[in-house]
Amino acid sequence: MAVSALGHGHPALTSAIADQAAAVIHVSNLYAAPPVVALAEGLTRRTGMDRAFFCNSGAEAIEAALKLARRYFQVVRGESRFRFVAAEKSFHGRSFGALSVTGQPKYWEGFEPLVPGARFVPYGDVAALEAAVDQETAAILLEPIQGEGGVVIPPPGYLAAARAIADRAGCLLIFDEIQTGFGRTGTFLASAHEGVRPDVLTLAKGIAGGLPLGAMLHTEAVAEAFVPGSHMSTFGGNPVCCAAALVVLGLVGEEGFLALVREKGAALMEALNEGLASVAGVQEVRGRGLLVGISLDRPAGPFVSALYERGVLATVAGGTVLRLSPPLVIADREIEHGVREVVDVVTSLMDG
Ligand SMILES: *Cc1c(COP(=O)(O)O)cnc(C)c1O
């Protein structure tokens, strides 16, 4: 699920967790625990953002981002903006706010009415985005690459166009990098690929190597939106999780680490392309870095189940896409092993 960025049992990760657990496990925000402050500093430096809010999951980071955007306009700017423009086939989480901006009606079933104010546009369509944004829009919310929606990479220039549309309309731009961030796509942020800086950024999944942590980062320009008491989380920014995240941040930041992610991702895609080239029913292998999707002409569920049986963990994305998001530290021989199993399973199930 793009969480175990350093695999299992990484010694630097486990000892940082043990050391922090032995020191202090929880102080909430009553005191500023050193790993929490260090992580806020490290993440803001790394992402070009100015402020950090920590929580326990991706959905909570999205909730924080949505609340920040509304409160910024309603309290700081005195504008009645409340709408969110998001993409069809997006995924932002399963709490009510996050679910309400998730453009996949199948996830809404049985939970309506949702939080009002969301509007959906086809992903990658600049004209549709432009048309949907108006004086009531508080924020545009986009994944730089749609993960859950099927590893969908937008056309070049889309993120920059979204930035320009938000600036013209005077609304905020939120990038959800919960899945694509923290080096997953071979750059620290997937949005860095287009050099676009959002106003608000969400991170989670791989951030703490498997411990629960989410982050909502934002620029100084919107910082007045939250004052003490506006928003908070009892467990958010747990020192143990933050100590773990510092290890991941340090490793991903080491010279050459992200280049290796790009190389491994390219090798993975090339091997898959080679192995699956002549298999009918395989439409495309696509991705960036170590976020890879194999697009099939049928539901991917049975393929994922067959891979579980062989000890290879893949996921279904967008219904018909087999998604691979292995640890960022995956070894070449593990890539070869995984590719062999995937090619074998896809070939035999397609034939059957
Ligand atoms: C997984 C995911 C979420 C939700 O994160 P949770 O930790 O499951 O709440 C939100 N946005 C994106 C892009 C995701 O991939």
PDB file of C-alpha atoms in Angstrom, residues 44-300:
ATOM      1  CA  THR A  44       9.109  22.253   5.468  1.00  0.00           C
ATOM      2  CA  ARG A  45      12.670  22.640   4.207  1.00  0.00           C
ATOM      3  CA  ARG A  46      12.319  19.653   1.915  1.00  0.00           C
ATOM      4  CA  THR A  47       8.949  20.663   0.445  1.00  0.00           C
ATOM      5  CA  GLY A  48       9.255  24.457   0.303  1.00  0.00           C
ATOM      6  CA  MET A  49       6.289  24.794   2.673  1.00  0.00           C
ATOM      7  CA  ASP A  50       6.409  26.919   5.835  1.00  0.00           C
ATOM      8  CA  ARG A  51       4.245  25.211   8.451  1.00  0.00           C
ATOM      9  CA  ALA A  52       3.419  21.650   9.437  1.00  0.00           C
ATOM     10  CA  PHE A  53       0.466  20.044  11.218  1.00  0.00           C
ATOM     11  CA  PHE A  54       0.745  16.383  12.210  1.00  0.00           C
ATOM     12  CA  CYS A  55      -2.041  13.833  12.489  1.00  0.00           C
ATOM     13  CA  ASN A  56      -2.405  10.062  12.289  1.00  0.00           C
ATOM     14  CA  SER A  57      -3.504   9.197   8.757  1.00  0.00           C
ATOM     15  CA  GLY A  58      -4.001  10.423   5.234  1.00  0.00           C
ATOM     16  CA  ALA A  59      -7.689  11.095   5.699  1.00  0.00           C
ATOM     17  CA  GLU A  60      -6.929  13.264   8.729  1.00  0.00           C
ATOM     18  CA  ALA A  61      -4.377  15.253   6.735  1.00  0.00           C
ATOM     19  CA  ILE A  62      -7.068  15.880   4.109  1.00  0.00           C
ATOM     20  CA  GLU A  63      -9.576  16.911   6.799  1.00  0.00           C
ATOM     21  CA  ALA A  64      -7.018  19.397   8.134  1.00  0.00           C
ATOM     22  CA  ALA A  65      -6.406  20.765   4.618  1.00  0.00           C
ATOM     23  CA  LEU A  66     -10.117  21.202   3.871  1.00  0.00           C
ATOM     24  CA  LYS A  67     -10.775  22.862   7.225  1.00  0.00           C
ATOM     25  CA  LEU A  68      -7.767  25.158   6.788  1.00  0.00           C
ATOM     26  CA  ALA A  69      -8.984  26.259   3.344  1.00  0.00           C
ATOM     27  CA  ARG A  70     -12.514  27.057   4.513  1.00  0.00           C
ATOM     28  CA  ARG A  71     -11.367  28.829   7.660  1.00  0.00           C
ATOM     29  CA  TYR A  72      -8.792  30.841   5.727  1.00  0.00           C
ATOM     30  CA  PHE A  73     -11.491  32.381   3.564  1.00  0.00           C
ATOM     31  CA  GLN A  74     -14.253  32.609   6.152  1.00  0.00           C
ATOM     32  CA  VAL A  75     -12.180  34.014   9.021  1.00  0.00           C
ATOM     33  CA  VAL A  76      -8.973  35.545   7.626  1.00  0.00           C
ATOM     34  CA  ARG A  77     -10.282  36.884   4.307  1.00  0.00           C
ATOM     35  CA  GLY A  78     -13.946  37.373   5.127  1.00  0.00           C
ATOM     36  CA  GLU A  79     -15.000  35.664   1.890  1.00  0.00           C
ATOM     37  CA  SER A  80     -17.808  33.155   1.681  1.00  0.00           C
ATOM     38  CA  ARG A  81     -15.826  30.636  -0.360  1.00  0.00           C
ATOM     39  CA  PHE A  82     -16.625  27.073   0.601  1.00  0.00           C
ATOM     40  CA  ARG A  83     -16.461  24.880  -2.514  1.00  0.00           C
ATOM     41  CA  PHE A  84     -13.823  22.303  -3.347  1.00  0.00           C
ATOM     42  CA  VAL A  85     -13.072  21.348  -6.919  1.00  0.00           C
ATOM     43  CA  ALA A  86     -11.630  17.840  -7.105  1.00  0.00           C
ATOM     44  CA  ALA A  87     -11.147  15.218  -9.788  1.00  0.00           C
ATOM     45  CA  GLU A  88     -13.249  12.312 -10.917  1.00  0.00           C
ATOM     46  CA  LYS A  89     -11.677   8.967  -9.925  1.00  0.00           C
ATOM     47  CA  SER A  90      -9.691  10.710  -7.189  1.00  0.00           C
ATOM     48  CA  PHE A  91      -9.116   9.201  -3.778  1.00  0.00           C
ATOM     49  CA  HIS A  92      -8.627  11.292  -0.662  1.00  0.00           C
ATOM     50  CA  GLY A  93      -9.704   9.041   2.213  1.00  0.00           C
ATOM     51  CA  ARG A  94     -12.764   7.693   3.985  1.00  0.00           C
ATOM     52  CA  SER A  95     -13.700  10.132   6.737  1.00  0.00           C
ATOM     53  CA  PHE A  96     -16.703  12.285   5.810  1.00  0.00           C
ATOM     54  CA  GLY A  97     -14.799  15.321   4.547  1.00  0.00           C
ATOM     55  CA  ALA A  98     -12.235  13.262   2.648  1.00  0.00           C
ATOM     56  CA  LEU A  99     -14.929  10.955   1.267  1.00  0.00           C
ATOM     57  CA  SER A 100     -16.948  13.963   0.101  1.00  0.00           C
ATOM     58  CA  VAL A 101     -14.078  15.183  -2.108  1.00  0.00           C
ATOM     59  CA  THR A 102     -13.315  11.661  -3.380  1.00  0.00           C
ATOM     60  CA  GLY A 103     -14.645  11.462  -6.938  1.00  0.00           C
ATOM     61  CA  GLN A 104     -15.697   7.818  -6.851  1.00  0.00           C
ATOM     62  CA  PRO A 105     -19.424   7.336  -6.140  1.00  0.00           C
ATOM     63  CA  LYS A 106     -18.886   3.658  -5.236  1.00  0.00           C
ATOM     64  CA  TYR A 107     -17.204   4.780  -2.025  1.00  0.00           C
ATOM     65  CA  TRP A 108     -20.194   7.007  -1.158  1.00  0.00           C
ATOM     66  CA  GLU A 109     -22.723   4.200  -1.245  1.00  0.00           C
ATOM     67  CA  GLY A 110     -24.685   4.000   1.981  1.00  0.00           C
ATOM     68  CA  PHE A 111     -23.046   7.090   3.513  1.00  0.00           C
ATOM     69  CA  GLU A 112     -24.897   9.995   1.920  1.00  0.00           C
ATOM     70  CA  PRO A 113     -25.583  12.839   2.426  1.00  0.00           C
ATOM     71  CA  LEU A 114     -21.966  13.864   2.191  1.00  0.00           C
ATOM     72  CA  VAL A 115     -20.364  17.149   3.218  1.00  0.00           C
ATOM     73  CA  PRO A 116     -21.697  19.726   0.736  1.00  0.00           C
ATOM     74  CA  GLY A 117     -19.549  21.838  -1.556  1.00  0.00           C
ATOM     75  CA  ALA A 118     -17.608  19.348  -3.690  1.00  0.00           C
ATOM     76  CA  ARG A 119     -17.545  19.590  -7.459  1.00  0.00           C
ATOM     77  CA  PHE A 120     -15.810  17.058  -9.717  1.00  0.00           C
ATOM     78  CA  VAL A 121     -14.058  17.467 -13.052  1.00  0.00           C
ATOM     79  CA  PRO A 122     -12.358  14.957 -15.356  1.00  0.00           C
ATOM     80  CA  TYR A 123      -8.727  14.531 -14.292  1.00  0.00           C
ATOM     81  CA  GLY A 124      -6.191  16.082 -16.655  1.00  0.00           C
ATOM     82  CA  ASP A 125      -8.721  18.352 -18.402  1.00  0.00           C
ATOM     83  CA  VAL A 126      -7.582  21.976 -17.982  1.00  0.00           C
ATOM     84  CA  ALA A 127     -10.669  23.527 -19.594  1.00  0.00           C
ATOM     85  CA  ALA A 128     -13.018  21.584 -17.327  1.00  0.00           C
ATOM     86  CA  LEU A 129     -11.038  22.661 -14.269  1.00  0.00           C
ATOM     87  CA  GLU A 130     -11.104  26.285 -15.364  1.00  0.00           C
ATOM     88  CA  ALA A 131     -14.861  26.129 -15.934  1.00  0.00           C
ATOM     89  CA  ALA A 132     -15.578  24.564 -12.538  1.00  0.00           C
ATOM     90  CA  VAL A 133     -13.678  27.120 -10.452  1.00  0.00           C
ATOM     91  CA  ASP A 134     -15.600  30.249  -9.450  1.00  0.00           C
ATOM     92  CA  GLN A 135     -15.942  32.914  -6.745  1.00  0.00           C
ATOM     93  CA  GLU A 136     -17.277  30.304  -4.308  1.00  0.00           C
ATOM     94  CA  THR A 137     -14.275  27.988  -4.702  1.00  0.00           C
ATOM     95  CA  ALA A 138     -12.100  27.698  -1.601  1.00  0.00           C
ATOM     96  CA  ALA A 139      -9.630  25.232  -3.089  1.00  0.00           C
ATOM     97  CA  ILE A 140      -8.694  22.993  -5.967  1.00  0.00           C
ATOM     98  CA  LEU A 141      -7.653  19.573  -4.655  1.00  0.00           C
ATOM     99  CA  LEU A 142      -5.607  17.226  -6.846  1.00  0.00           C
ATOM    100  CA  GLU A 143      -3.332  14.211  -6.670  1.00  0.00           C
ATOM    101  CA  PRO A 144      -0.247  14.886  -8.869  1.00  0.00           C
ATOM    102  CA  ILE A 145      -0.645  11.290 -10.071  1.00  0.00           C
ATOM    103  CA  GLN A 146      -3.893   9.474  -9.297  1.00  0.00           C
ATOM    104  CA  GLY A 147      -2.897   6.423  -7.280  1.00  0.00           C
ATOM    105  CA  GLU A 148      -6.087   4.650  -6.224  1.00  0.00           C
ATOM    106  CA  GLY A 149      -7.745   5.801  -9.465  1.00  0.00           C
ATOM    107  CA  GLY A 150      -5.374   3.607 -11.499  1.00  0.00           C
ATOM    108  CA  VAL A 151      -1.886   5.180 -11.547  1.00  0.00           C
ATOM    109  CA  VAL A 152      -3.076   7.946 -13.857  1.00  0.00           C
ATOM    110  CA  ILE A 153      -0.406  10.455 -14.891  1.00  0.00           C
ATOM    111  CA  PRO A 154      -1.892  13.765 -16.052  1.00  0.00           C
ATOM    112  CA  PRO A 155      -0.802  15.399 -19.306  1.00  0.00           C
ATOM    113  CA  PRO A 156       2.326  17.582 -19.011  1.00  0.00           C
ATOM    114  CA  GLY A 157       1.471  21.084 -17.829  1.00  0.00           C
ATOM    115  CA  TYR A 158      -1.699  20.081 -15.981  1.00  0.00           C
ATOM    116  CA  LEU A 159      -0.393  20.852 -12.504  1.00  0.00           C
ATOM    117  CA  ALA A 160       1.046  24.181 -13.646  1.00  0.00           C
ATOM    118  CA  ALA A 161      -2.300  25.014 -15.270  1.00  0.00           C
ATOM    119  CA  ALA A 162      -4.079  24.189 -12.003  1.00  0.00           C
ATOM    120  CA  ARG A 163      -1.688  26.551 -10.197  1.00  0.00           C
ATOM    121  CA  ALA A 164      -2.472  29.326 -12.700  1.00  0.00           C
ATOM    122  CA  ILE A 165      -6.232  28.734 -12.465  1.00  0.00           C
ATOM    123  CA  ALA A 166      -6.116  28.870  -8.648  1.00  0.00           C
ATOM    124  CA  ASP A 167      -4.098  32.094  -8.762  1.00  0.00           C
ATOM    125  CA  ARG A 168      -6.476  33.741 -11.236  1.00  0.00           C
ATOM    126  CA  ALA A 169      -9.544  32.707  -9.248  1.00  0.00           C
ATOM    127  CA  GLY A 170      -7.981  33.612  -5.890  1.00  0.00           C
ATOM    128  CA  CYS A 171      -8.514  30.158  -4.404  1.00  0.00           C
ATOM    129  CA  LEU A 172      -6.033  27.746  -2.825  1.00  0.00           C
ATOM    130  CA  LEU A 173      -4.332  24.798  -4.494  1.00  0.00           C
ATOM    131  CA  ILE A 174      -4.036  21.613  -2.427  1.00  0.00           C
ATOM    132  CA  PHE A 175      -1.889  18.710  -3.589  1.00  0.00           C
ATOM    133  CA  ASP A 176      -2.622  15.343  -2.057  1.00  0.00           C
ATOM    134  CA  GLU A 177       0.760  13.577  -2.113  1.00  0.00           C
ATOM    135  CA  ILE A 178      -0.243  11.008   0.486  1.00  0.00           C
ATOM    136  CA  GLN A 179       0.564   8.221  -1.953  1.00  0.00           C
ATOM    137  CA  THR A 180       2.964   9.947  -4.374  1.00  0.00           C
ATOM    138  CA  GLY A 181       5.081  11.813  -1.816  1.00  0.00           C
ATOM    139  CA  PHE A 182       8.131  10.845   0.204  1.00  0.00           C
ATOM    140  CA  GLY A 183      10.127   9.665  -2.793  1.00  0.00           C
ATOM    141  CA  ARG A 184       7.628   7.167  -4.165  1.00  0.00           C
ATOM    142  CA  THR A 185       7.805   8.524  -7.723  1.00  0.00           C
ATOM    143  CA  GLY A 186      11.568   9.140  -7.724  1.00  0.00           C
ATOM    144  CA  THR A 187      11.416  12.772  -6.668  1.00  0.00           C
ATOM    145  CA  PHE A 188      10.596  13.731  -3.086  1.00  0.00           C
ATOM    146  CA  LEU A 189       7.241  15.083  -4.280  1.00  0.00           C
ATOM    147  CA  ALA A 190       5.574  14.043  -7.529  1.00  0.00           C
ATOM    148  CA  SER A 191       4.571  17.694  -8.080  1.00  0.00           C
ATOM    149  CA  ALA A 192       8.285  18.577  -8.195  1.00  0.00           C
ATOM    150  CA  HIS A 193       8.306  16.891 -11.581  1.00  0.00           C
ATOM    151  CA  GLU A 194       6.480  19.956 -12.907  1.00  0.00           C
ATOM    152  CA  GLY A 195       8.061  22.332 -10.419  1.00  0.00           C
ATOM    153  CA  VAL A 196       4.683  23.419  -9.087  1.00  0.00           C
ATOM    154  CA  ARG A 197       4.278  24.503  -5.470  1.00  0.00           C
ATOM    155  CA  PRO A 198       0.823  24.197  -3.916  1.00  0.00           C
ATOM    156  CA  ASP A 199      -0.509  26.274  -1.005  1.00  0.00           C
ATOM    157  CA  VAL A 200      -1.279  23.157   0.998  1.00  0.00           C
ATOM    158  CA  LEU A 201       0.260  19.701   0.799  1.00  0.00           C
ATOM    159  CA  THR A 202      -0.774  16.424   2.418  1.00  0.00           C
ATOM    160  CA  LEU A 203       1.541  13.490   3.198  1.00  0.00           C
ATOM    161  CA  ALA A 204       1.032  10.120   4.901  1.00  0.00           C
ATOM    162  CA  LYS A 205       1.462   6.462   3.770  1.00  0.00           C
ATOM    163  CA  GLY A 206       5.270   5.964   3.516  1.00  0.00           C
ATOM    164  CA  ILE A 207       6.113   8.948   5.740  1.00  0.00           C
ATOM    165  CA  ALA A 208       6.989   6.971   8.889  1.00  0.00           C
ATOM    166  CA  GLY A 209       7.958   3.614   7.387  1.00  0.00           C
ATOM    167  CA  GLY A 210       4.749   1.939   8.575  1.00  0.00           C
ATOM    168  CA  LEU A 211       3.835   3.804  11.755  1.00  0.00           C
ATOM    169  CA  PRO A 212       0.661   5.910  11.599  1.00  0.00           C
ATOM    170  CA  LEU A 213       1.459   9.517  10.754  1.00  0.00           C
ATOM    171  CA  GLY A 214      -0.053  12.133   8.477  1.00  0.00           C
ATOM    172  CA  ALA A 215       1.120  15.663   7.747  1.00  0.00           C
ATOM    173  CA  MET A 216      -0.597  18.746   6.387  1.00  0.00           C
ATOM    174  CA  LEU A 217       1.931  21.351   5.281  1.00  0.00           C
ATOM    175  CA  HIS A 218       1.130  24.854   4.115  1.00  0.00           C
ATOM    176  CA  THR A 219       2.570  28.218   3.238  1.00  0.00           C
ATOM    177  CA  GLU A 220       2.943  31.182   5.564  1.00  0.00           C
ATOM    178  CA  ALA A 221       0.324  33.071   3.515  1.00  0.00           C
ATOM    179  CA  VAL A 222      -2.500  30.927   4.914  1.00  0.00           C
ATOM    180  CA  ALA A 223      -0.996  30.365   8.365  1.00  0.00           C
ATOM    181  CA  GLU A 224      -3.392  32.704  10.152  1.00  0.00           C
ATOM    182  CA  ALA A 225      -6.274  30.377   9.326  1.00  0.00           C
ATOM    183  CA  PHE A 226      -5.433  28.132  12.266  1.00  0.00           C
ATOM    184  CA  VAL A 227      -4.892  29.579  15.719  1.00  0.00           C
ATOM    185  CA  PRO A 228      -4.599  27.523  18.907  1.00  0.00           C
ATOM    186  CA  GLY A 229      -7.925  25.753  19.314  1.00  0.00           C
ATOM    187  CA  SER A 230      -8.972  25.813  15.629  1.00  0.00           C
ATOM    188  CA  HIS A 231      -7.884  22.270  14.935  1.00  0.00           C
ATOM    189  CA  MET A 232      -6.026  19.645  16.923  1.00  0.00           C
ATOM    190  CA  SER A 233      -5.366  15.953  17.383  1.00  0.00           C
ATOM    191  CA  THR A 234      -4.645  14.142  20.661  1.00  0.00           C
ATOM    192  CA  PHE A 235      -2.330  11.560  19.120  1.00  0.00           C
ATOM    193  CA  GLY A 236      -1.193  13.642  16.133  1.00  0.00           C
ATOM    194  CA  GLY A 237       2.555  14.199  15.885  1.00  0.00           C
ATOM    195  CA  ASN A 238       3.350  11.323  18.207  1.00  0.00           C
ATOM    196  CA  PRO A 239       7.105  11.520  19.006  1.00  0.00           C
ATOM    197  CA  VAL A 240       7.678   7.833  18.212  1.00  0.00           C
ATOM    198  CA  CYS A 241       6.064   8.181  14.770  1.00  0.00           C
ATOM    199  CA  CYS A 242       7.948  11.440  14.168  1.00  0.00           C
ATOM    200  CA  ALA A 243      11.263   9.799  15.149  1.00  0.00           C
ATOM    201  CA  ALA A 244      10.518   7.069  12.612  1.00  0.00           C
ATOM    202  CA  ALA A 245       9.643   9.671   9.964  1.00  0.00           C
ATOM    203  CA  LEU A 246      12.962  11.445  10.592  1.00  0.00           C
ATOM    204  CA  VAL A 247      14.782   8.225   9.699  1.00  0.00           C
ATOM    205  CA  VAL A 248      12.798   7.851   6.459  1.00  0.00           C
ATOM    206  CA  LEU A 249      13.302  11.533   5.623  1.00  0.00           C
ATOM    207  CA  GLY A 250      17.039  11.231   6.265  1.00  0.00           C
ATOM    208  CA  LEU A 251      17.430   8.131   4.130  1.00  0.00           C
ATOM    209  CA  VAL A 252      15.334   9.431   1.242  1.00  0.00           C
ATOM    210  CA  GLY A 253      17.380  12.630   1.420  1.00  0.00           C
ATOM    211  CA  GLU A 254      20.723  10.822   1.124  1.00  0.00           C
ATOM    212  CA  GLU A 255      22.666  11.523  -2.006  1.00  0.00           C
ATOM    213  CA  GLY A 256      21.696   9.155  -4.782  1.00  0.00           C
ATOM    214  CA  PHE A 257      18.680   7.607  -3.008  1.00  0.00           C
ATOM    215  CA  LEU A 258      16.034   9.117  -5.275  1.00  0.00           C
ATOM    216  CA  ALA A 259      18.102   8.409  -8.377  1.00  0.00           C
ATOM    217  CA  LEU A 260      18.075   4.760  -7.301  1.00  0.00           C
ATOM    218  CA  VAL A 261      14.283   4.853  -6.934  1.00  0.00           C
ATOM    219  CA  ARG A 262      14.051   6.171 -10.495  1.00  0.00           C
ATOM    220  CA  GLU A 263      16.437   3.474 -11.752  1.00  0.00           C
ATOM    221  CA  LYS A 264      14.633   0.666  -9.947  1.00  0.00           C
ATOM    222  CA  GLY A 265      11.284   1.934 -11.211  1.00  0.00           C
ATOM    223  CA  ALA A 266      12.578   2.085 -14.780  1.00  0.00           C
ATOM    224  CA  ALA A 267      14.019  -1.440 -14.463  1.00  0.00           C
ATOM    225  CA  LEU A 268      10.719  -2.719 -13.028  1.00  0.00           C
ATOM    226  CA  MET A 269       8.673  -1.188 -15.837  1.00  0.00           C
ATOM    227  CA  GLU A 270      11.061  -2.342 -18.516  1.00  0.00           C
ATOM    228  CA  ALA A 271      11.044  -5.934 -17.238  1.00  0.00           C
ATOM    229  CA  LEU A 272       7.251  -5.912 -16.978  1.00  0.00           C
ATOM    230  CA  ASN A 273       6.910  -4.492 -20.481  1.00  0.00           C
ATOM    231  CA  GLU A 274       9.231  -7.159 -21.801  1.00  0.00           C
ATOM    232  CA  GLY A 275       7.538 -10.025 -19.974  1.00  0.00           C
ATOM    233  CA  LEU A 276       3.996  -8.924 -20.778  1.00  0.00           C
ATOM    234  CA  ALA A 277       4.500  -7.614 -24.322  1.00  0.00           C
ATOM    235  CA  SER A 278       2.823 -10.540 -26.027  1.00  0.00           C
ATOM    236  CA  VAL A 279       0.137 -11.217 -23.393  1.00  0.00           C
ATOM    237  CA  ALA A 280      -3.332 -10.450 -24.752  1.00  0.00           C
ATOM    238  CA  GLY A 281      -5.430  -8.426 -22.307  1.00  0.00           C
ATOM    239  CA  VAL A 282      -2.517  -6.362 -20.989  1.00  0.00           C
ATOM    240  CA  GLN A 283      -3.057  -2.816 -22.212  1.00  0.00           C
ATOM    241  CA  GLU A 284      -0.236  -0.794 -20.741  1.00  0.00           C
ATOM    242  CA  VAL A 285       2.495  -0.687 -18.121  1.00  0.00           C
ATOM    243  CA  ARG A 286       2.808   2.843 -16.765  1.00  0.00           C
ATOM    244  CA  GLY A 287       4.043   4.695 -13.756  1.00  0.00           C
ATOM    245  CA  ARG A 288       6.743   6.874 -12.331  1.00  0.00           C
ATOM    246  CA  GLY A 289       9.484   5.765  -9.976  1.00  0.00           C
ATOM    247  CA  LEU A 290       8.208   2.882  -7.867  1.00  0.00           C
ATOM    248  CA  LEU A 291       4.520   3.618  -8.397  1.00  0.00           C
ATOM    249  CA  VAL A 292       3.619   1.305 -11.244  1.00  0.00           C
ATOM    250  CA  GLY A 293       0.342   0.193 -12.775  1.00  0.00           C
ATOM    251  CA  ILE A 294      -0.382  -2.626 -15.196  1.00  0.00           C
ATOM    252  CA  SER A 295      -3.565  -1.754 -17.020  1.00  0.00           C
ATOM    253  CA  LEU A 296      -5.673  -4.828 -17.882  1.00  0.00           C
ATOM    254  CA  ASP A 297      -8.767  -5.328 -20.015  1.00  0.00           C
ATOM    255  CA  ARG A 298     -10.624  -6.852 -17.031  1.00  0.00           C
ATOM    256  CA  PRO A 299     -10.917  -6.566 -13.216  1.00  0.00           C
ATOM    257  CA  ALA A 300      -7.533  -6.824 -11.506  1.00  0.00           C
TER     258      ALA A 300
END
